[in-house]
């Protein structure tokens, strides 16, 4: 009997889940935290990540970044300006990253001593949301220019986030962005998740974002989203929602 598309999809996800769990365990033993960054194209994710990496380098923190795209190495060149080790991961048309791809780059490239690996996922709020990468922290980013209703239009992405970052806040006025409506939509799909406002141009939110990442690296409890792909390595029983900094 032929398998249905849903059965095939579930089998693929189950295989990925197993690989992600193994990768998470391995990275935990090595003292590496993975930060999975998800957003639509044009959210300002690369520019903000570049600022975060540069700040980490200034502080002498052992960080690195993998950036995924269907084609070109443009984002890797941009992120490398931070001074952090950066590698481009080309998906050859695949609209998301999978744990097997990350495993290959971790094994062959990750610099010795790295404590935080930032993974800039493919610009897409649909497919990447279903794939656990063995991350310690999943961050979903959205620009004010995208509209307040994105959280309820893409509930899997926002509902699986441990942290939400609002980008390009300097454009909130011209875009007519309704911050209260946006946060209400976020709460609807992911009650209790922290929203960090940011602006890569001014540097607003950069330090806050880095501190949240370092807190999780150091074992702080994370927010438990309702649609988390997997139980979290750094979560603690009885911990309240939200990151502890």
mmCIF file with all atom_site columns, N, CA, C and O in Angstrom, residues 115-159:
data_model
loop_
_atom_site.group_PDB
_atom_site.id
_atom_site.type_symbol
_atom_site.label_atom_id
_atom_site.label_alt_id
_atom_site.label_comp_id
_atom_site.label_asym_id
_atom_site.label_entity_id
_atom_site.label_seq_id
_atom_site.pdbx_PDB_ins_code
_atom_site.Cartn_x
_atom_site.Cartn_y
_atom_site.Cartn_z
_atom_site.occupancy
_atom_site.B_iso_or_equiv
_atom_site.pdbx_formal_charge
_atom_site.auth_seq_id
_atom_site.auth_comp_id
_atom_site.auth_asym_id
_atom_site.auth_atom_id
_atom_site.pdbx_PDB_model_num
ATOM 1   N N  . UNK A 1 115 ? 31.282 28.327 22.051 1.00 0.00 ? 115 UNK A N  1
ATOM 2   C CA . UNK A 1 115 ? 30.255 28.066 23.066 1.00 0.00 ? 115 UNK A CA 1
ATOM 3   C C  . UNK A 1 115 ? 28.856 28.412 22.580 1.00 0.00 ? 115 UNK A C  1
ATOM 4   O O  . UNK A 1 115 ? 27.867 27.906 23.117 1.00 0.00 ? 115 UNK A O  1
ATOM 5   N N  . UNK A 1 116 ? 28.754 29.276 21.559 1.00 0.00 ? 116 UNK A N  1
ATOM 6   C CA . UNK A 1 116 ? 27.454 29.611 20.979 1.00 0.00 ? 116 UNK A CA 1
ATOM 7   C C  . UNK A 1 116 ? 27.572 29.572 19.458 1.00 0.00 ? 116 UNK A C  1
ATOM 8   O O  . UNK A 1 116 ? 28.419 30.252 18.876 1.00 0.00 ? 116 UNK A O  1
ATOM 9   N N  . UNK A 1 117 ? 26.718 28.772 18.830 1.00 0.00 ? 117 UNK A N  1
ATOM 10  C CA . UNK A 1 117 ? 26.645 28.723 17.377 1.00 0.00 ? 117 UNK A CA 1
ATOM 11  C C  . UNK A 1 117 ? 25.305 29.314 16.946 1.00 0.00 ? 117 UNK A C  1
ATOM 12  O O  . UNK A 1 117 ? 24.250 28.755 17.241 1.00 0.00 ? 117 UNK A O  1
ATOM 13  N N  . UNK A 1 118 ? 25.362 30.451 16.270 1.00 0.00 ? 118 UNK A N  1
ATOM 14  C CA . UNK A 1 118 ? 24.154 31.058 15.720 1.00 0.00 ? 118 UNK A CA 1
ATOM 15  C C  . UNK A 1 118 ? 23.887 30.448 14.343 1.00 0.00 ? 118 UNK A C  1
ATOM 16  O O  . UNK A 1 118 ? 24.789 30.379 13.504 1.00 0.00 ? 118 UNK A O  1
ATOM 17  N N  . UNK A 1 119 ? 22.661 30.012 14.125 1.00 0.00 ? 119 UNK A N  1
ATOM 18  C CA . UNK A 1 119 ? 22.276 29.448 12.832 1.00 0.00 ? 119 UNK A CA 1
ATOM 19  C C  . UNK A 1 119 ? 21.207 30.343 12.222 1.00 0.00 ? 119 UNK A C  1
ATOM 20  O O  . UNK A 1 119 ? 20.087 30.423 12.736 1.00 0.00 ? 119 UNK A O  1
ATOM 21  N N  . UNK A 1 120 ? 21.563 31.028 11.148 1.00 0.00 ? 120 UNK A N  1
ATOM 22  C CA . UNK A 1 120 ? 20.596 31.866 10.443 1.00 0.00 ? 120 UNK A CA 1
ATOM 23  C C  . UNK A 1 120 ? 19.890 30.983 9.428  1.00 0.00 ? 120 UNK A C  1
ATOM 24  O O  . UNK A 1 120 ? 20.446 30.642 8.391  1.00 0.00 ? 120 UNK A O  1
ATOM 25  N N  . UNK A 1 121 ? 18.665 30.605 9.746  1.00 0.00 ? 121 UNK A N  1
ATOM 26  C CA . UNK A 1 121 ? 17.910 29.682 8.902  1.00 0.00 ? 121 UNK A CA 1
ATOM 27  C C  . UNK A 1 121 ? 17.491 30.375 7.605  1.00 0.00 ? 121 UNK A C  1
ATOM 28  O O  . UNK A 1 121 ? 17.572 31.596 7.469  1.00 0.00 ? 121 UNK A O  1
ATOM 29  N N  . UNK A 1 122 ? 17.035 29.572 6.647  1.00 0.00 ? 122 UNK A N  1
ATOM 30  C CA . UNK A 1 122 ? 16.535 30.108 5.387  1.00 0.00 ? 122 UNK A CA 1
ATOM 31  C C  . UNK A 1 122 ? 15.371 31.064 5.669  1.00 0.00 ? 122 UNK A C  1
ATOM 32  O O  . UNK A 1 122 ? 14.549 30.816 6.544  1.00 0.00 ? 122 UNK A O  1
ATOM 33  N N  . UNK A 1 123 ? 15.327 32.178 4.926  1.00 0.00 ? 123 UNK A N  1
ATOM 34  C CA . UNK A 1 123 ? 14.261 33.151 5.117  1.00 0.00 ? 123 UNK A CA 1
ATOM 35  C C  . UNK A 1 123 ? 12.903 32.593 4.741  1.00 0.00 ? 123 UNK A C  1
ATOM 36  O O  . UNK A 1 123 ? 12.541 32.541 3.556  1.00 0.00 ? 123 UNK A O  1
ATOM 37  N N  . UNK A 1 124 ? 12.151 32.157 5.747  1.00 0.00 ? 124 UNK A N  1
ATOM 38  C CA . UNK A 1 124 ? 10.895 31.446 5.503  1.00 0.00 ? 124 UNK A CA 1
ATOM 39  C C  . UNK A 1 124 ? 10.266 31.163 6.863  1.00 0.00 ? 124 UNK A C  1
ATOM 40  O O  . UNK A 1 124 ? 10.933 30.629 7.742  1.00 0.00 ? 124 UNK A O  1
ATOM 41  N N  . UNK A 1 125 ? 9.012  31.503 7.040  1.00 0.00 ? 125 UNK A N  1
ATOM 42  C CA . UNK A 1 125 ? 8.348  31.254 8.314  1.00 0.00 ? 125 UNK A CA 1
ATOM 43  C C  . UNK A 1 125 ? 7.490  29.990 8.308  1.00 0.00 ? 125 UNK A C  1
ATOM 44  O O  . UNK A 1 125 ? 6.793  29.717 9.278  1.00 0.00 ? 125 UNK A O  1
ATOM 45  N N  . UNK A 1 126 ? 7.562  29.213 7.226  1.00 0.00 ? 126 UNK A N  1
ATOM 46  C CA . UNK A 1 126 ? 6.722  28.018 7.138  1.00 0.00 ? 126 UNK A CA 1
ATOM 47  C C  . UNK A 1 126 ? 7.541  26.753 7.397  1.00 0.00 ? 126 UNK A C  1
ATOM 48  O O  . UNK A 1 126 ? 7.501  26.178 8.483  1.00 0.00 ? 126 UNK A O  1
ATOM 49  N N  . UNK A 1 127 ? 8.307  26.319 6.405  1.00 0.00 ? 127 UNK A N  1
ATOM 50  C CA . UNK A 1 127 ? 9.024  25.034 6.506  1.00 0.00 ? 127 UNK A CA 1
ATOM 51  C C  . UNK A 1 127 ? 9.998  24.950 7.684  1.00 0.00 ? 127 UNK A C  1
ATOM 52  O O  . UNK A 1 127 ? 10.009 23.939 8.397  1.00 0.00 ? 127 UNK A O  1
ATOM 53  N N  . UNK A 1 128 ? 10.847 25.965 7.927  1.00 0.00 ? 128 UNK A N  1
ATOM 54  C CA . UNK A 1 128 ? 11.834 25.832 9.008  1.00 0.00 ? 128 UNK A CA 1
ATOM 55  C C  . UNK A 1 128 ? 11.220 25.626 10.385 1.00 0.00 ? 128 UNK A C  1
ATOM 56  O O  . UNK A 1 128 ? 11.853 25.048 11.272 1.00 0.00 ? 128 UNK A O  1
ATOM 57  N N  . UNK A 1 129 ? 9.974  26.060 10.566 1.00 0.00 ? 129 UNK A N  1
ATOM 58  C CA . UNK A 1 129 ? 9.345  25.970 11.884 1.00 0.00 ? 129 UNK A CA 1
ATOM 59  C C  . UNK A 1 129 ? 9.120  24.536 12.331 1.00 0.00 ? 129 UNK A C  1
ATOM 60  O O  . UNK A 1 129 ? 9.027  24.255 13.528 1.00 0.00 ? 129 UNK A O  1
ATOM 61  N N  . UNK A 1 130 ? 9.047  23.606 11.388 1.00 0.00 ? 130 UNK A N  1
ATOM 62  C CA . UNK A 1 130 ? 8.747  22.211 11.720 1.00 0.00 ? 130 UNK A CA 1
ATOM 63  C C  . UNK A 1 130 ? 9.989  21.371 11.993 1.00 0.00 ? 130 UNK A C  1
ATOM 64  O O  . UNK A 1 130 ? 9.863  20.213 12.398 1.00 0.00 ? 130 UNK A O  1
ATOM 65  N N  . UNK A 1 131 ? 11.173 21.946 11.768 1.00 0.00 ? 131 UNK A N  1
ATOM 66  C CA . UNK A 1 131 ? 12.404 21.165 11.868 1.00 0.00 ? 131 UNK A CA 1
ATOM 67  C C  . UNK A 1 131 ? 13.252 21.582 13.062 1.00 0.00 ? 131 UNK A C  1
ATOM 68  O O  . UNK A 1 131 ? 13.778 22.694 13.110 1.00 0.00 ? 131 UNK A O  1
ATOM 69  N N  . UNK A 1 132 ? 13.369 20.682 14.008 1.00 0.00 ? 132 UNK A N  1
ATOM 70  C CA . UNK A 1 132 ? 14.255 20.863 15.153 1.00 0.00 ? 132 UNK A CA 1
ATOM 71  C C  . UNK A 1 132 ? 15.692 20.703 14.677 1.00 0.00 ? 132 UNK A C  1
ATOM 72  O O  . UNK A 1 132 ? 16.009 19.744 13.955 1.00 0.00 ? 132 UNK A O  1
ATOM 73  N N  . UNK A 1 133 ? 16.557 21.633 15.045 1.00 0.00 ? 133 UNK A N  1
ATOM 74  C CA . UNK A 1 133 ? 17.968 21.547 14.664 1.00 0.00 ? 133 UNK A CA 1
ATOM 75  C C  . UNK A 1 133 ? 18.853 21.153 15.846 1.00 0.00 ? 133 UNK A C  1
ATOM 76  O O  . UNK A 1 133 ? 20.070 21.248 15.760 1.00 0.00 ? 133 UNK A O  1
ATOM 77  N N  . UNK A 1 134 ? 18.229 20.749 16.941 1.00 0.00 ? 134 UNK A N  1
ATOM 78  C CA . UNK A 1 134 ? 19.010 20.478 18.134 1.00 0.00 ? 134 UNK A CA 1
ATOM 79  C C  . UNK A 1 134 ? 19.384 21.765 18.843 1.00 0.00 ? 134 UNK A C  1
ATOM 80  O O  . UNK A 1 134 ? 20.339 21.827 19.608 1.00 0.00 ? 134 UNK A O  1
ATOM 81  N N  . UNK A 1 135 ? 18.585 22.817 18.602 1.00 0.00 ? 135 UNK A N  1
ATOM 82  C CA . UNK A 1 135 ? 18.909 24.131 19.154 1.00 0.00 ? 135 UNK A CA 1
ATOM 83  C C  . UNK A 1 135 ? 18.648 24.224 20.652 1.00 0.00 ? 135 UNK A C  1
ATOM 84  O O  . UNK A 1 135 ? 17.811 23.503 21.193 1.00 0.00 ? 135 UNK A O  1
ATOM 85  N N  . UNK A 1 136 ? 19.379 25.134 21.282 1.00 0.00 ? 136 UNK A N  1
ATOM 86  C CA . UNK A 1 136 ? 19.138 25.472 22.678 1.00 0.00 ? 136 UNK A CA 1
ATOM 87  C C  . UNK A 1 136 ? 18.137 26.613 22.794 1.00 0.00 ? 136 UNK A C  1
ATOM 88  O O  . UNK A 1 136 ? 17.488 26.771 23.823 1.00 0.00 ? 136 UNK A O  1
ATOM 89  N N  . UNK A 1 137 ? 18.050 27.410 21.734 1.00 0.00 ? 137 UNK A N  1
ATOM 90  C CA . UNK A 1 137 ? 17.175 28.579 21.757 1.00 0.00 ? 137 UNK A CA 1
ATOM 91  C C  . UNK A 1 137 ? 16.658 28.823 20.346 1.00 0.00 ? 137 UNK A C  1
ATOM 92  O O  . UNK A 1 137 ? 17.435 28.895 19.399 1.00 0.00 ? 137 UNK A O  1
ATOM 93  N N  . UNK A 1 138 ? 15.335 28.933 20.216 1.00 0.00 ? 138 UNK A N  1
ATOM 94  C CA . UNK A 1 138 ? 14.732 29.280 18.936 1.00 0.00 ? 138 UNK A CA 1
ATOM 95  C C  . UNK A 1 138 ? 14.201 30.697 19.015 1.00 0.00 ? 138 UNK A C  1
ATOM 96  O O  . UNK A 1 138 ? 13.340 31.009 19.853 1.00 0.00 ? 138 UNK A O  1
ATOM 97  N N  . UNK A 1 139 ? 14.702 31.550 18.130 1.00 0.00 ? 139 UNK A N  1
ATOM 98  C CA . UNK A 1 139 ? 14.292 32.951 18.100 1.00 0.00 ? 139 UNK A CA 1
ATOM 99  C C  . UNK A 1 139 ? 13.587 33.225 16.776 1.00 0.00 ? 139 UNK A C  1
ATOM 100 O O  . UNK A 1 139 ? 14.121 32.935 15.710 1.00 0.00 ? 139 UNK A O  1
ATOM 101 N N  . UNK A 1 140 ? 12.389 33.772 16.851 1.00 0.00 ? 140 UNK A N  1
ATOM 102 C CA . UNK A 1 140 ? 11.659 34.174 15.658 1.00 0.00 ? 140 UNK A CA 1
ATOM 103 C C  . UNK A 1 140 ? 11.659 35.693 15.594 1.00 0.00 ? 140 UNK A C  1
ATOM 104 O O  . UNK A 1 140 ? 11.316 36.372 16.568 1.00 0.00 ? 140 UNK A O  1
ATOM 105 N N  . UNK A 1 141 ? 12.073 36.218 14.436 1.00 0.00 ? 141 UNK A N  1
ATOM 106 C CA . UNK A 1 141 ? 12.182 37.657 14.252 1.00 0.00 ? 141 UNK A CA 1
ATOM 107 C C  . UNK A 1 141 ? 11.133 38.140 13.260 1.00 0.00 ? 141 UNK A C  1
ATOM 108 O O  . UNK A 1 141 ? 10.784 37.431 12.309 1.00 0.00 ? 141 UNK A O  1
ATOM 109 N N  . UNK A 1 142 ? 10.660 39.367 13.466 1.00 0.00 ? 142 UNK A N  1
ATOM 110 C CA . UNK A 1 142 ? 9.703  39.977 12.554 1.00 0.00 ? 142 UNK A CA 1
ATOM 111 C C  . UNK A 1 142 ? 9.931  41.471 12.511 1.00 0.00 ? 142 UNK A C  1
ATOM 112 O O  . UNK A 1 142 ? 10.123 42.108 13.545 1.00 0.00 ? 142 UNK A O  1
ATOM 113 N N  . UNK A 1 143 ? 9.930  42.057 11.308 1.00 0.00 ? 143 UNK A N  1
ATOM 114 C CA . UNK A 1 143 ? 10.093 43.499 11.155 1.00 0.00 ? 143 UNK A CA 1
ATOM 115 C C  . UNK A 1 143 ? 8.746  44.200 11.271 1.00 0.00 ? 143 UNK A C  1
ATOM 116 O O  . UNK A 1 143 ? 7.700  43.638 10.926 1.00 0.00 ? 143 UNK A O  1
ATOM 117 N N  . UNK A 1 144 ? 8.790  45.436 11.753 1.00 0.00 ? 144 UNK A N  1
ATOM 118 C CA . UNK A 1 144 ? 7.548  46.208 11.894 1.00 0.00 ? 144 UNK A CA 1
ATOM 119 C C  . UNK A 1 144 ? 6.877  46.437 10.541 1.00 0.00 ? 144 UNK A C  1
ATOM 120 O O  . UNK A 1 144 ? 5.660  46.671 10.472 1.00 0.00 ? 144 UNK A O  1
ATOM 121 N N  . UNK A 1 145 ? 7.638  46.354 9.466  1.00 0.00 ? 145 UNK A N  1
ATOM 122 C CA . UNK A 1 145 ? 7.090  46.569 8.126  1.00 0.00 ? 145 UNK A CA 1
ATOM 123 C C  . UNK A 1 145 ? 6.291  45.371 7.610  1.00 0.00 ? 145 UNK A C  1
ATOM 124 O O  . UNK A 1 145 ? 5.667  45.456 6.551  1.00 0.00 ? 145 UNK A O  1
ATOM 125 N N  . UNK A 1 146 ? 6.300  44.267 8.343  1.00 0.00 ? 146 UNK A N  1
ATOM 126 C CA . UNK A 1 146 ? 5.609  43.057 7.885  1.00 0.00 ? 146 UNK A CA 1
ATOM 127 C C  . UNK A 1 146 ? 4.138  43.006 8.300  1.00 0.00 ? 146 UNK A C  1
ATOM 128 O O  . UNK A 1 146 ? 3.394  42.150 7.807  1.00 0.00 ? 146 UNK A O  1
ATOM 129 N N  . UNK A 1 147 ? 3.730  43.859 9.231  1.00 0.00 ? 147 UNK A N  1
ATOM 130 C CA . UNK A 1 147 ? 2.335  43.853 9.657  1.00 0.00 ? 147 UNK A CA 1
ATOM 131 C C  . UNK A 1 147 ? 2.123  43.125 10.967 1.00 0.00 ? 147 UNK A C  1
ATOM 132 O O  . UNK A 1 147 ? 2.804  42.152 11.270 1.00 0.00 ? 147 UNK A O  1
ATOM 133 N N  . UNK A 1 148 ? 1.160  43.620 11.742 1.00 0.00 ? 148 UNK A N  1
ATOM 134 C CA . UNK A 1 148 ? 0.941  43.117 13.106 1.00 0.00 ? 148 UNK A CA 1
ATOM 135 C C  . UNK A 1 148 ? 0.404  41.694 13.171 1.00 0.00 ? 148 UNK A C  1
ATOM 136 O O  . UNK A 1 148 ? 0.500  41.034 14.209 1.00 0.00 ? 148 UNK A O  1
ATOM 137 N N  . UNK A 1 149 ? -0.185 41.219 12.066 1.00 0.00 ? 149 UNK A N  1
ATOM 138 C CA . UNK A 1 149 ? -0.881 39.934 12.123 1.00 0.00 ? 149 UNK A CA 1
ATOM 139 C C  . UNK A 1 149 ? -0.019 38.727 11.792 1.00 0.00 ? 149 UNK A C  1
ATOM 140 O O  . UNK A 1 149 ? -0.506 37.599 11.757 1.00 0.00 ? 149 UNK A O  1
ATOM 141 N N  . UNK A 1 150 ? 1.280  38.920 11.566 1.00 0.00 ? 150 UNK A N  1
ATOM 142 C CA . UNK A 1 150 ? 2.134  37.787 11.202 1.00 0.00 ? 150 UNK A CA 1
ATOM 143 C C  . UNK A 1 150 ? 2.090  36.641 12.225 1.00 0.00 ? 150 UNK A C  1
ATOM 144 O O  . UNK A 1 150 ? 2.104  35.472 11.835 1.00 0.00 ? 150 UNK A O  1
ATOM 145 N N  . UNK A 1 151 ? 2.062  36.920 13.530 1.00 0.00 ? 151 UNK A N  1
ATOM 146 C CA . UNK A 1 151 ? 2.033  35.798 14.493 1.00 0.00 ? 151 UNK A CA 1
ATOM 147 C C  . UNK A 1 151 ? 0.832  34.870 14.323 1.00 0.00 ? 151 UNK A C  1
ATOM 148 O O  . UNK A 1 151 ? 0.965  33.660 14.494 1.00 0.00 ? 151 UNK A O  1
ATOM 149 N N  . UNK A 1 152 ? -0.334 35.421 13.979 1.00 0.00 ? 152 UNK A N  1
ATOM 150 C CA . UNK A 1 152 ? -1.495 34.549 13.820 1.00 0.00 ? 152 UNK A CA 1
ATOM 151 C C  . UNK A 1 152 ? -1.583 33.974 12.404 1.00 0.00 ? 152 UNK A C  1
ATOM 152 O O  . UNK A 1 152 ? -2.295 33.002 12.171 1.00 0.00 ? 152 UNK A O  1
ATOM 153 N N  . UNK A 1 153 ? -0.837 34.556 11.449 1.00 0.00 ? 153 UNK A N  1
ATOM 154 C CA . UNK A 1 153 ? -0.780 33.995 10.109 1.00 0.00 ? 153 UNK A CA 1
ATOM 155 C C  . UNK A 1 153 ? 0.230  32.850 10.040 1.00 0.00 ? 153 UNK A C  1
ATOM 156 O O  . UNK A 1 153 ? 0.105  31.959 9.201  1.00 0.00 ? 153 UNK A O  1
ATOM 157 N N  . UNK A 1 154 ? 1.230  32.899 10.919 1.00 0.00 ? 154 UNK A N  1
ATOM 158 C CA . UNK A 1 154 ? 2.265  31.863 10.964 1.00 0.00 ? 154 UNK A CA 1
ATOM 159 C C  . UNK A 1 154 ? 2.381  31.328 12.391 1.00 0.00 ? 154 UNK A C  1
ATOM 160 O O  . UNK A 1 154 ? 3.410  31.489 13.055 1.00 0.00 ? 154 UNK A O  1
ATOM 161 N N  . UNK A 1 155 ? 1.318  30.683 12.884 1.00 0.00 ? 155 UNK A N  1
ATOM 162 C CA . UNK A 1 155 ? 1.287  30.290 14.297 1.00 0.00 ? 155 UNK A CA 1
ATOM 163 C C  . UNK A 1 155 ? 2.313  29.219 14.675 1.00 0.00 ? 155 UNK A C  1
ATOM 164 O O  . UNK A 1 155 ? 2.750  29.180 15.817 1.00 0.00 ? 155 UNK A O  1
ATOM 165 N N  . UNK A 1 156 ? 2.707  28.363 13.727 1.00 0.00 ? 156 UNK A N  1
ATOM 166 C CA . UNK A 1 156 ? 3.695  27.332 14.072 1.00 0.00 ? 156 UNK A CA 1
ATOM 167 C C  . UNK A 1 156 ? 5.042  27.964 14.384 1.00 0.00 ? 156 UNK A C  1
ATOM 168 O O  . UNK A 1 156 ? 5.705  27.599 15.362 1.00 0.00 ? 156 UNK A O  1
ATOM 169 N N  . UNK A 1 157 ? 5.451  28.917 13.573 1.00 0.00 ? 157 UNK A N  1
ATOM 170 C CA . UNK A 1 157 ? 6.728  29.591 13.809 1.00 0.00 ? 157 UNK A CA 1
ATOM 171 C C  . UNK A 1 157 ? 6.706  30.358 15.129 1.00 0.00 ? 157 UNK A C  1
ATOM 172 O O  . UNK A 1 157 ? 7.564  30.165 15.992 1.00 0.00 ? 157 UNK A O  1
ATOM 173 N N  . UNK A 1 158 ? 5.724  31.230 15.295 1.00 0.00 ? 158 UNK A N  1
ATOM 174 C CA . UNK A 1 158 ? 5.678  32.056 16.499 1.00 0.00 ? 158 UNK A CA 1
ATOM 175 C C  . UNK A 1 158 ? 5.304  31.234 17.728 1.00 0.00 ? 158 UNK A C  1
ATOM 176 O O  . UNK A 1 158 ? 5.745  31.535 18.836 1.00 0.00 ? 158 UNK A O  1
ATOM 177 N N  . UNK A 1 159 ? 4.525  30.191 17.528 1.00 0.00 ? 159 UNK A N  1
ATOM 178 C CA . UNK A 1 159 ? 4.134  29.353 18.654 1.00 0.00 ? 159 UNK A CA 1
ATOM 179 C C  . UNK A 1 159 ? 5.222  28.422 19.129 1.00 0.00 ? 159 UNK A C  1
ATOM 180 O O  . UNK A 1 159 ? 5.090  27.804 20.190 1.00 0.00 ? 159 UNK A O  1
#
